[in-house]
XYZ file of C-alpha atoms in Angstrom:
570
model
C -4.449 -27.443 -11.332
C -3.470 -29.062 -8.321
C 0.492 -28.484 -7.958
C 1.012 -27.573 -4.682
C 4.362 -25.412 -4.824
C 5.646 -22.399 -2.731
C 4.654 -19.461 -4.864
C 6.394 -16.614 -4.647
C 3.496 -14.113 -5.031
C 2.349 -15.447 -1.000
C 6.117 -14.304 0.405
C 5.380 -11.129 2.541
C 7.943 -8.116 2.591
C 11.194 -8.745 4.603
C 10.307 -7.298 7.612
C 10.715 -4.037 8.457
C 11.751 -3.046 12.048
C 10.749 -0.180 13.375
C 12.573 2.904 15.640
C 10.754 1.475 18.843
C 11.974 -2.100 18.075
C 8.785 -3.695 16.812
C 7.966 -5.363 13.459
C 6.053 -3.267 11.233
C 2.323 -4.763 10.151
C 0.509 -2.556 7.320
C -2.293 -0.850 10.001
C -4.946 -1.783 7.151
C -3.897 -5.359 6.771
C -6.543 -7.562 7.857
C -6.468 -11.679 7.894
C -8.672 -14.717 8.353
C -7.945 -18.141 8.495
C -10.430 -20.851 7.157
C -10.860 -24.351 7.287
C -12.760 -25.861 4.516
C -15.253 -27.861 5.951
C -17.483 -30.180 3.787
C -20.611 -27.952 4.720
C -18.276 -25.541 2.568
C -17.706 -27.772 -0.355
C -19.440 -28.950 -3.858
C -20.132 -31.928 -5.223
C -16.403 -32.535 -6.131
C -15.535 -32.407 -2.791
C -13.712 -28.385 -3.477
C -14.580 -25.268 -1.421
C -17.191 -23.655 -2.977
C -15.778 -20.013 -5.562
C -19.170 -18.675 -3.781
C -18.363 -19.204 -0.406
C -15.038 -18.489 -1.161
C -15.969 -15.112 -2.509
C -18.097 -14.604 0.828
C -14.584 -15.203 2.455
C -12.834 -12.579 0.171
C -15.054 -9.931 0.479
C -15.578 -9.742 4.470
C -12.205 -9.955 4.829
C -11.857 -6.737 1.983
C -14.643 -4.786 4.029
C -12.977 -5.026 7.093
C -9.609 -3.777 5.617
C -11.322 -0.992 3.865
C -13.241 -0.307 7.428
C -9.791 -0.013 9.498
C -8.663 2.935 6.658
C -11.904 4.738 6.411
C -12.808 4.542 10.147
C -16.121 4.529 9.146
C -18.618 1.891 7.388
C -17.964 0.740 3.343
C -19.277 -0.728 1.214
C -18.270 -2.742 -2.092
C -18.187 -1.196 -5.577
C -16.649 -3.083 -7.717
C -14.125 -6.200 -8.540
C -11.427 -6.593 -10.718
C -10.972 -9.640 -12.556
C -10.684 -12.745 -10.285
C -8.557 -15.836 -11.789
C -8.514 -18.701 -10.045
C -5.058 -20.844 -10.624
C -6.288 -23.754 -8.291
C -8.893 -25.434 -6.249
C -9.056 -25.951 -2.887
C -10.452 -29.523 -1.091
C -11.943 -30.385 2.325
C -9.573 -29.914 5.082
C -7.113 -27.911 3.699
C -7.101 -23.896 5.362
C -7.565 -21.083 3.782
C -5.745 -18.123 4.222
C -6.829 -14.247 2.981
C -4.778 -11.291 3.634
C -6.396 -7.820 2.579
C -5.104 -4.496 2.617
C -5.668 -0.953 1.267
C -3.153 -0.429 -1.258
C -4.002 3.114 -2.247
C -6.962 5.743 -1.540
C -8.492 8.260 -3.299
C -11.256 10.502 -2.861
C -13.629 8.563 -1.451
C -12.758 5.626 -2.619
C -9.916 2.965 -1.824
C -8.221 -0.042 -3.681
C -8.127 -3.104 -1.257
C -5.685 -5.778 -2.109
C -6.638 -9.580 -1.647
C -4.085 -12.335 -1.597
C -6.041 -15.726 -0.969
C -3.262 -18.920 -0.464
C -4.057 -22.586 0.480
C -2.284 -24.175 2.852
C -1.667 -28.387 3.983
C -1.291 -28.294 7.167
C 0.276 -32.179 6.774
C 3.029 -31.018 4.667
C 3.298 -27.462 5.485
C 3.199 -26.408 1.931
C 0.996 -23.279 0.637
C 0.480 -22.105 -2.760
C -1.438 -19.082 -3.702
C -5.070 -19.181 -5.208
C -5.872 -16.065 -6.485
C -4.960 -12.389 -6.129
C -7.841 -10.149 -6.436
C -8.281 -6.074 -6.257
C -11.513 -4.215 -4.585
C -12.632 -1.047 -4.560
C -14.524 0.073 -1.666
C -16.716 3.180 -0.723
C -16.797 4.770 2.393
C -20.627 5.337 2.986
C -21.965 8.624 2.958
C -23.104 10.369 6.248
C -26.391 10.625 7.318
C -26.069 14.260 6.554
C -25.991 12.889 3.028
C -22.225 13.885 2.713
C -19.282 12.262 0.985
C -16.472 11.116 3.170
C -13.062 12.125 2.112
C -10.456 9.454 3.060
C -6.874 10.089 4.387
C -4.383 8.932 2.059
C -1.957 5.630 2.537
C 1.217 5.978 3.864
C 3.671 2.814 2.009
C 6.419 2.024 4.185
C 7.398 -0.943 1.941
C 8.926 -1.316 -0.958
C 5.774 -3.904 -1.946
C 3.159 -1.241 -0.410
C 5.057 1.756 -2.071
C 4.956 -1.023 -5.969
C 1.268 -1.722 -4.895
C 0.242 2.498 -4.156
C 1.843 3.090 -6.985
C 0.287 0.762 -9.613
C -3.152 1.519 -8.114
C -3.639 4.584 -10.072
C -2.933 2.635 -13.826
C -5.540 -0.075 -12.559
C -7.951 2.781 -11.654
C -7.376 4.311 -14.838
C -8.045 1.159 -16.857
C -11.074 0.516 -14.262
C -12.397 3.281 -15.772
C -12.023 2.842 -19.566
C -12.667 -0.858 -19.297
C -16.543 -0.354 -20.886
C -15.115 1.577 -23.657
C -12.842 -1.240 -24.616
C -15.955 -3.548 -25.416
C -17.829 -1.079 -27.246
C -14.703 -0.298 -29.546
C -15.081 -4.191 -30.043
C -18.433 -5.360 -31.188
C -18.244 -4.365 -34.374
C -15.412 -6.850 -35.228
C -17.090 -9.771 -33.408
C -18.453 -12.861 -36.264
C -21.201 -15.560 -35.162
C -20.733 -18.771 -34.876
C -24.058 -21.108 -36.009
C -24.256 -24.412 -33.795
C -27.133 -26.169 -32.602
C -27.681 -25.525 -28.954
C -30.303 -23.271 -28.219
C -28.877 -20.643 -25.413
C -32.552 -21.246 -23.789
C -31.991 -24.348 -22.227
C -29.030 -23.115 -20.334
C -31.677 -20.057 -18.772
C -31.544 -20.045 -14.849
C -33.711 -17.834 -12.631
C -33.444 -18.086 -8.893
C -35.200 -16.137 -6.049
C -33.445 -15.681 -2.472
C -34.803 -13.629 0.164
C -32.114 -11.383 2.451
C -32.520 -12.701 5.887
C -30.408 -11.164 8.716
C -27.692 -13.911 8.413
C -27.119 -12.675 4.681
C -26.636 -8.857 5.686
C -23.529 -7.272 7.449
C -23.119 -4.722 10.276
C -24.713 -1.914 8.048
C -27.786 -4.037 7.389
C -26.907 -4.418 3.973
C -26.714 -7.676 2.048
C -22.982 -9.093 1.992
C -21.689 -8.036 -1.588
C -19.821 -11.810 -1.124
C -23.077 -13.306 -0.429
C -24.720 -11.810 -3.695
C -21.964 -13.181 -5.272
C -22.081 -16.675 -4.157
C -25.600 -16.870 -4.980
C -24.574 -15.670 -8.636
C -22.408 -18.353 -8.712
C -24.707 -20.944 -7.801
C -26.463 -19.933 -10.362
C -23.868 -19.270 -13.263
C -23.067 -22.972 -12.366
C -26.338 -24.466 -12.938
C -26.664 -22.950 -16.330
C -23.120 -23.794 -17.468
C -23.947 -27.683 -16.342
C -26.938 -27.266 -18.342
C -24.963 -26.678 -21.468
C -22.275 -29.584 -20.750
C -24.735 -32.098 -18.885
C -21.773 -32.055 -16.419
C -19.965 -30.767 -13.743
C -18.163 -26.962 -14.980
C -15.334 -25.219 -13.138
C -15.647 -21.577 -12.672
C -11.708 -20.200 -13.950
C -12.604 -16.429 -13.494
C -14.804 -13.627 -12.862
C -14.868 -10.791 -15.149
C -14.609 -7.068 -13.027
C -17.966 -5.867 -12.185
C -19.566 -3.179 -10.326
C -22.271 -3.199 -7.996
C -24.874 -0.813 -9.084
C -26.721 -0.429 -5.718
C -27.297 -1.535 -2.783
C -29.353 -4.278 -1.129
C -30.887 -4.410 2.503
C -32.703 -7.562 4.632
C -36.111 -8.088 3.148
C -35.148 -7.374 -0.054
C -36.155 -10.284 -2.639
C -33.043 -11.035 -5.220
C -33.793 -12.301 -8.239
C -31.086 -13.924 -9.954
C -31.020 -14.887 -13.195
C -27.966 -16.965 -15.846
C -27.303 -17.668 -18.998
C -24.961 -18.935 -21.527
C -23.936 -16.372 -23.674
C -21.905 -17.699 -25.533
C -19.313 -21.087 -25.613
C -15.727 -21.765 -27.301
C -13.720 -25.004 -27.752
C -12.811 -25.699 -24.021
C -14.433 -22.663 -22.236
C -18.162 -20.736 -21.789
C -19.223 -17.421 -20.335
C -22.250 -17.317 -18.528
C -24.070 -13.799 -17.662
C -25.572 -13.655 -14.200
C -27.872 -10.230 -13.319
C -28.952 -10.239 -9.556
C -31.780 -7.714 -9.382
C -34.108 -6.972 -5.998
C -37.313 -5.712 -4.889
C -39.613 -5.374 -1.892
C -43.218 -5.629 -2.359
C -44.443 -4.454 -5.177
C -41.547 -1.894 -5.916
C -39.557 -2.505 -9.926
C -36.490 -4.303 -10.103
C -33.698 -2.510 -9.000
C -30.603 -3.609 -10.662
C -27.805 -4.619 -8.634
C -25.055 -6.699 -10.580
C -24.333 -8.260 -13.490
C -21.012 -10.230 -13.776
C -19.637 -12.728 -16.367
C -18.135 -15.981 -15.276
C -15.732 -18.160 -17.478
C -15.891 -22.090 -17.166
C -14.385 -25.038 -17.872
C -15.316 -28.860 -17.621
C -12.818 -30.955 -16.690
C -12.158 -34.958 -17.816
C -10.363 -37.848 -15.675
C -6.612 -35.999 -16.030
C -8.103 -32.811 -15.131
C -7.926 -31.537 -18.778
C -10.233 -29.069 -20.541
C -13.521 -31.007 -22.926
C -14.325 -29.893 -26.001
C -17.603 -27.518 -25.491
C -20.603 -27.484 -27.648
C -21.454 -24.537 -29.454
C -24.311 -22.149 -28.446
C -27.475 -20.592 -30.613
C -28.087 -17.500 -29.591
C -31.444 -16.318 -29.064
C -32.747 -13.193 -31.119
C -32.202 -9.781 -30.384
C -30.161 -9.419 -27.001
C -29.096 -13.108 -27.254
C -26.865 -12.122 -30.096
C -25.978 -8.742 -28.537
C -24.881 -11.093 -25.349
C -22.995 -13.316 -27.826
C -21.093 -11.090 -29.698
C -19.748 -9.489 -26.263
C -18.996 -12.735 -24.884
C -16.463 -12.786 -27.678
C -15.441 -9.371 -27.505
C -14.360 -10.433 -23.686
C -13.077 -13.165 -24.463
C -10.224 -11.211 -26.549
C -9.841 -8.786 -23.446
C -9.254 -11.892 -21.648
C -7.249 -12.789 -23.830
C -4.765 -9.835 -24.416
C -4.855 -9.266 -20.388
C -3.313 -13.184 -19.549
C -1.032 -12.450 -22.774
C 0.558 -8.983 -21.906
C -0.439 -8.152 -18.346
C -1.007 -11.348 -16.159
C 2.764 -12.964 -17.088
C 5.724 -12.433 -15.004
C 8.017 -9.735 -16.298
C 10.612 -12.193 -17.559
C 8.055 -13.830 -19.749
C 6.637 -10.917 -21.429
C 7.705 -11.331 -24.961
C 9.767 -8.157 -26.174
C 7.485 -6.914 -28.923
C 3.573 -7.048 -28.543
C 1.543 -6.864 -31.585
C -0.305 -3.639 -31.057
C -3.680 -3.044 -32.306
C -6.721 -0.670 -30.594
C -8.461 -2.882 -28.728
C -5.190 -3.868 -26.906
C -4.036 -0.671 -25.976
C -5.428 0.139 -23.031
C -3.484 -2.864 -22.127
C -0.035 -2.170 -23.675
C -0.384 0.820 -22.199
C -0.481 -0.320 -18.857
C 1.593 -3.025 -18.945
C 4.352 -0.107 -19.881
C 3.697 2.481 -17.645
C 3.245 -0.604 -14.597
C 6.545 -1.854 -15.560
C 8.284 1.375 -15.564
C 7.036 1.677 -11.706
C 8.134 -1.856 -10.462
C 11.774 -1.092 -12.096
C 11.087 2.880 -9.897
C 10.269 1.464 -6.684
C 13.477 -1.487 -6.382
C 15.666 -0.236 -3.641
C 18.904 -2.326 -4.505
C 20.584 -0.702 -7.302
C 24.204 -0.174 -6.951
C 26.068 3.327 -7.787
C 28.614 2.325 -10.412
C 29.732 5.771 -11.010
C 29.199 9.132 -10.471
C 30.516 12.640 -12.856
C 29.204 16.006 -13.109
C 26.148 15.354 -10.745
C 24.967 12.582 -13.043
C 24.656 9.253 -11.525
C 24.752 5.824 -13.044
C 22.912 2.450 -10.874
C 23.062 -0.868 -12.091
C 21.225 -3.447 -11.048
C 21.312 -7.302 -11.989
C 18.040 -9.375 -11.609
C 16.569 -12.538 -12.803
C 20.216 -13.004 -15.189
C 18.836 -9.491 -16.711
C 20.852 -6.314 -16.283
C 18.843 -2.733 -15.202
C 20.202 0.732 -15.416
C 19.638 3.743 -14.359
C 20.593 7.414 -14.648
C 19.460 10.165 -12.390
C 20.366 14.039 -12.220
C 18.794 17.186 -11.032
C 17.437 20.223 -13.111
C 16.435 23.479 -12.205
C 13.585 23.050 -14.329
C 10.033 22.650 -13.711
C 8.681 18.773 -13.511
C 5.441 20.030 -15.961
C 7.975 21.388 -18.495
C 10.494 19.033 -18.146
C 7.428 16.325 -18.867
C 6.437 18.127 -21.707
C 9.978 18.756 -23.037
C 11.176 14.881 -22.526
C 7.534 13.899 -23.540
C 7.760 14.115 -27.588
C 10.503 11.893 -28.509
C 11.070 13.834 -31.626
C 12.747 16.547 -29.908
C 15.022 14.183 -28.289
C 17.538 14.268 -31.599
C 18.409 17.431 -30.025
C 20.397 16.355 -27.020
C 21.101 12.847 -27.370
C 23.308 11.542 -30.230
C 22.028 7.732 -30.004
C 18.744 9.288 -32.018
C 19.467 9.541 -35.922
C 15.994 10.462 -36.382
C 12.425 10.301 -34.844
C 8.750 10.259 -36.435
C 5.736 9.679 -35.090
C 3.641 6.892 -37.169
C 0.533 6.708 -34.812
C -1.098 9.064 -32.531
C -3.257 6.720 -29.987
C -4.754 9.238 -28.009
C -3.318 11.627 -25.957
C -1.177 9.613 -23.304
C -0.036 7.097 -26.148
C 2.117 7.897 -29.309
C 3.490 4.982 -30.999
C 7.345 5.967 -32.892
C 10.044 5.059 -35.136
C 13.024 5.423 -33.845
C 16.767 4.951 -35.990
C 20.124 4.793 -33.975
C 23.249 4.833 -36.089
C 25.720 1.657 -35.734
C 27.995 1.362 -32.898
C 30.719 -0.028 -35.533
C 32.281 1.406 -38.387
C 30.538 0.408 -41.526
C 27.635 -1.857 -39.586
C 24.047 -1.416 -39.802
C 21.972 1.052 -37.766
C 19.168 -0.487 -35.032
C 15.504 0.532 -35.876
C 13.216 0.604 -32.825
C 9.319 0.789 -33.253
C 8.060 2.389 -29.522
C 4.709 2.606 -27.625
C 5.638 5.929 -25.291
C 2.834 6.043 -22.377
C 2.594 9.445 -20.688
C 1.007 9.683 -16.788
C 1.085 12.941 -15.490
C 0.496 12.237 -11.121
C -2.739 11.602 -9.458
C -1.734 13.440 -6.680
C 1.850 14.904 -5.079
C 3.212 11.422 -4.203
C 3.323 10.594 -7.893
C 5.748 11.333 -10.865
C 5.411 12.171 -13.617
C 5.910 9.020 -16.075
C 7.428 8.710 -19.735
C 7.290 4.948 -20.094
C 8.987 3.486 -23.416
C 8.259 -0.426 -24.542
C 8.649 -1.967 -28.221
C 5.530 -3.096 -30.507
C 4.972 -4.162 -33.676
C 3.016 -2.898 -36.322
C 1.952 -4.810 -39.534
C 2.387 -1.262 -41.232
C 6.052 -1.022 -40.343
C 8.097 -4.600 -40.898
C 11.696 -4.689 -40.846
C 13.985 -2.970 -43.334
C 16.764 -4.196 -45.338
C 18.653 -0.849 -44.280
C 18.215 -1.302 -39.853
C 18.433 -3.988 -37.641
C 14.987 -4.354 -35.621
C 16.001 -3.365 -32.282
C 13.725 -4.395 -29.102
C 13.117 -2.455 -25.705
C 11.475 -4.321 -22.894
C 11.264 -1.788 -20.526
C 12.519 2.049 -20.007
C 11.598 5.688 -19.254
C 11.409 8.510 -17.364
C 10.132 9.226 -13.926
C 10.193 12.422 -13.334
C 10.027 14.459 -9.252
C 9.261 17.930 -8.462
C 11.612 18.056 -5.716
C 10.856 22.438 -5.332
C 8.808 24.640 -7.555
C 12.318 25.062 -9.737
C 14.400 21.874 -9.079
C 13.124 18.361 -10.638
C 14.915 15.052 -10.234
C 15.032 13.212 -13.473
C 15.442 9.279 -13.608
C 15.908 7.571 -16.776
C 15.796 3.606 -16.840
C 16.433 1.296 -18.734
C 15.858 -2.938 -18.942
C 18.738 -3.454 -21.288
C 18.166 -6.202 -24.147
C 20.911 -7.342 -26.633
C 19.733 -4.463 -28.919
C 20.665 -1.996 -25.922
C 23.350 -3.206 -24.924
C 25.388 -2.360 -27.725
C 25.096 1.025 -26.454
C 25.514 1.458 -23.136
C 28.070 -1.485 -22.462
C 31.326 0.198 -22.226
C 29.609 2.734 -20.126
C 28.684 0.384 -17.322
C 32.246 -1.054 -17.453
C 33.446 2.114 -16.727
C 35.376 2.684 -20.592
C 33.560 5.366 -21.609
C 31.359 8.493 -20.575
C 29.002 8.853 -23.183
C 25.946 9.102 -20.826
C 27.366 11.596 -18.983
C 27.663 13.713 -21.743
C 24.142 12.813 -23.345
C 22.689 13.305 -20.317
C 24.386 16.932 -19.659
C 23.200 17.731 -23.024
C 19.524 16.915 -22.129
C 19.982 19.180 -18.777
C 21.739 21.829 -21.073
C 18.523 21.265 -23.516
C 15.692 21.414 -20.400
C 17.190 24.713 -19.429
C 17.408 26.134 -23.119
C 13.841 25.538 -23.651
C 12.146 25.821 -20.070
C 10.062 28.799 -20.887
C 9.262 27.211 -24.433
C 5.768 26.158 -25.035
C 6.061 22.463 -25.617
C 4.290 21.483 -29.669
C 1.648 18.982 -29.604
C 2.747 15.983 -31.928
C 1.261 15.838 -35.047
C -0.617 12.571 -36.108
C 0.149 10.223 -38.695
C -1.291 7.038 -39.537
């Protein structure tokens, strides 16, 4: 909680010089510097999350602002974890930028480090994601934003992985719908009723922004404040907020408006609780308009800074179970997010249980890895035959590959052709055989996969695979086969294979003319790769070159074929 390391999320790109001679600075990057004051802190002597957030998302709207050349306004936050606290007299340091844009929308980055300035160390508080609206003309019309240019190799990772969070953005209600009905009760004796806060706050000029309308920050410190009162009402101590669940804002507020704000406990585990906050306004004698709900996770804290033991919560009839339930139904969201998402690469365990409520998940922790491994520049030719070229690249004691070769072929039908791994028995010997055993949806196919053995008389490799197909938002995108190992209870290892694993591999796939596609297959090889592909990196053999000759021979053979849907199997 309070380690006070470099972390290697704050280090900026190398810098890039440019052709007149000047350091390049992202034209959207915004920053502001902060010193925590005590008028800033709580009672623990720690910046306030609230006026924290306040911090975040001024320093978001401007960002969004320089892009859109016009006024924005917040609509929504990702999840926001918070991996320390900050105390009086340390400075705070946000750096926001827009990562991608769509229509007329954008994603706005937001890396928020702390820094002593007595030792000179930093250490990085939270990384959050925004997206912002450009605000409509008076004429009532939508604005339609110019896109992002990424001259970095971070900004071209961070455009990149915008669309998958956008996508999961998206789907994110579905996810807790699809979960309710698994969700169990747990009886224990405090009544969710004490923990009720309501709180009234009328929007003065200091609480509004250049447009007039209320801070989306501000509304969220004051949902703090509250969220922490009724989590101290549960614990008859102190909480500490961990993270806020991603939430849109529903509307807008403007000065005079009355915001009513009301919390609750909806629901509490062994060392952590959710409370519900709904901020709601009015003028006069208007309804309630609804403009937020969020859900905030806390902790209490003992002596060595170590999670208590929480007391359990009663709901109250009706919508206090309804609350309940989803607070648990988050919770595993929360849950499968840290576990497959929020890790490092290098800690991501090879095979992920997969199940339907974690797919979304899977899914884009696949298809996001397959991008970061895309958008490294340092991989090194290691040979070259027939127009097919092999890269390797060594990382983090973990060895990459790629393979890359051009096809005149269109990039739809050489998507749809690569897409069903079934058909690849036809070009590349390494598949034995091929079956679909569970049809997701249709962007996700889980597979069984047999190689034969690379030694006379061995065992063949069995490989159970999540493939995640992307077709591209928009021009500057590929098209994306990403390939990453799972388990399923259904499918266990045989006597007759060895369990292989893949971490990481795929297709991207370019339209670089309406008739010529560049086609990039990688791969993050793991000791049941490696096998493989060894003596081809060595330089022994030239087995890829010939698979991958086949597949072009293959692509052309079928390029006017219409590609079969796969059937499902479960």
């Amino acid at each position: 909680m309070t380690s006070e390391n470099k972390d290697s999320d704050t280090m900026p790109d190398p810098l890039l010089i440019q052709e007149s001679g000047e350091v390049y600075r992202n034209p959207t990057e915004v920053q502001m510097s902060q010193i925590v004051l005590p008028c800033h802190a709580n009672h623990c002597g720690e910046l306030s999350v609230g006026q924290l957030l306040k911090w975040m998302d001024s320093t978001a709207c401007l960002s969004a602002e320089r892009h859109a050349g016009c006024s924005c306004i917040t609509a929504s936050v990702d999840d926001i974890h918070f991996e320390h606290t900050i105390g009086v007299g340390k400075v705070v340091n946000i750096i926001a930028k827009v990562n991608r844009a769509f229509t007329s929308s954008m994603e706005v980055g937001i890396l928020v480090t702390c820094e002593d300035l007595y030792t000179d160390r930093q250490w990085k508080v939270c990384h959050a994601f925004a997206t912002f609206a450009a605000r409509r003309t008076e004429a009532g019309k939508v604005k339609s934003l110019k896109q992002v240019i990424a001259h970095t190799q971070m900004e071209q990772m961070e455009y990149s992985l915008a669309a998958e969070r956008r996508r999961m953005r998206l789907i994110h209600a579905e996810i807790i719908t699809d979960l309710l009905s698994k969700c169990q009760e747990y009886q224990d004796a405090v009544a969710a009723e004490r923990t009720r806060v309501e709180s009234v706050e009328l929007v003065l000029p200091p609480h509004a922004n250049h447009q007039v309308s209320t801070f989306g920050g501000q509304i969220m410190a004051w949902m703090e404040n509250v969220a922490t009162i009724a989590a101290s009402r549960l614990c008859n101590a102190h909480p500490t907020l961990r993270s806020i669940d991603m939430f849109h804002f529903r509307g807008p507020s403007h000065i005079g408006d009355r915001l009513v704000l009301k919390a609750i406990v909806n629901n509490a585990f062994k060392h952590s609780m959710e409370v519900g906050v709904c901020a709601e306004a009015y003028q006069g004698g208007e309804p309630l308009r609804h403009i937020n709900s969020a859900f905030m996770t806390f902790e209490v804290l003992d002596s060595d800074r170590k999670p208590c033991t929480l007391p359990r919560i009663r709901p109250e009839p009706v919508d206090g179970k309804r609350r309940f339930q989803e607070a648990i139904a988050r919770k595993k969201i929360r849950l499968d997010r840290k576990y497959i998402i929020s890790c490092k690469q290098t800690e991501v365990p090879l095979s992920v249980p997969w199940d339907p409520s974690n797919q979304m998940y899977l899914s884009y922790n696949n298809v996001s890895a397959l991008k970061l491994m895309d958008n490294r520049n340092n991989w090194v030719l290691a040979s070259e035959k027939n127009k097919v070229r092999l890269y390797t690249l060594e990382e983090n004691q973990m060895l990459c590959f790629k393979v890359e070769m051009n096809v005149r072929v269109s990039a739809e039908q050489t998507f749809h052709l690569l897409s069903d791994l079934r058909r690849r028995m036809e070009w590349d010997r390494h598949y034995e055989s091929c079956e679909v055993i569970n049809q997701a949806d249709e962007e996700d196919t889980i597979y069984r996969v047999a190689t034969p053995s690379v030694t006379k008389g061995g065992k063949g490799k069995d490989f159970i695979l999540l493939a995640s197909r992307r077709k591209p938002c928009d021009s500057r995108d590929p098209y994306l086969i990403a390939l990453r190992s799972v388990t399923l209870p259904t499918h266990p290892p045989t006597e007759e294979y060895t369990r292989g694993e893949v971490l990481c591999a795929g297709f991207t796939i370019w339209e670089e003319s309406s008739s010529v596609t560049k086609i990039t297959y990688y791969n993050q090889a793991t000791p049941g790769v490696l096998p493989y592909i060894s003596t081809d990196i060595a330089g022994l053999s030239s087995s890829f070159y010939s698979a991958f000759s086949a597949c072009s021979q293959f692509l052309l053979a079928n390029k006017d074929s219409l590609a079969p849907k796969p059937s499902v199997q479960y």
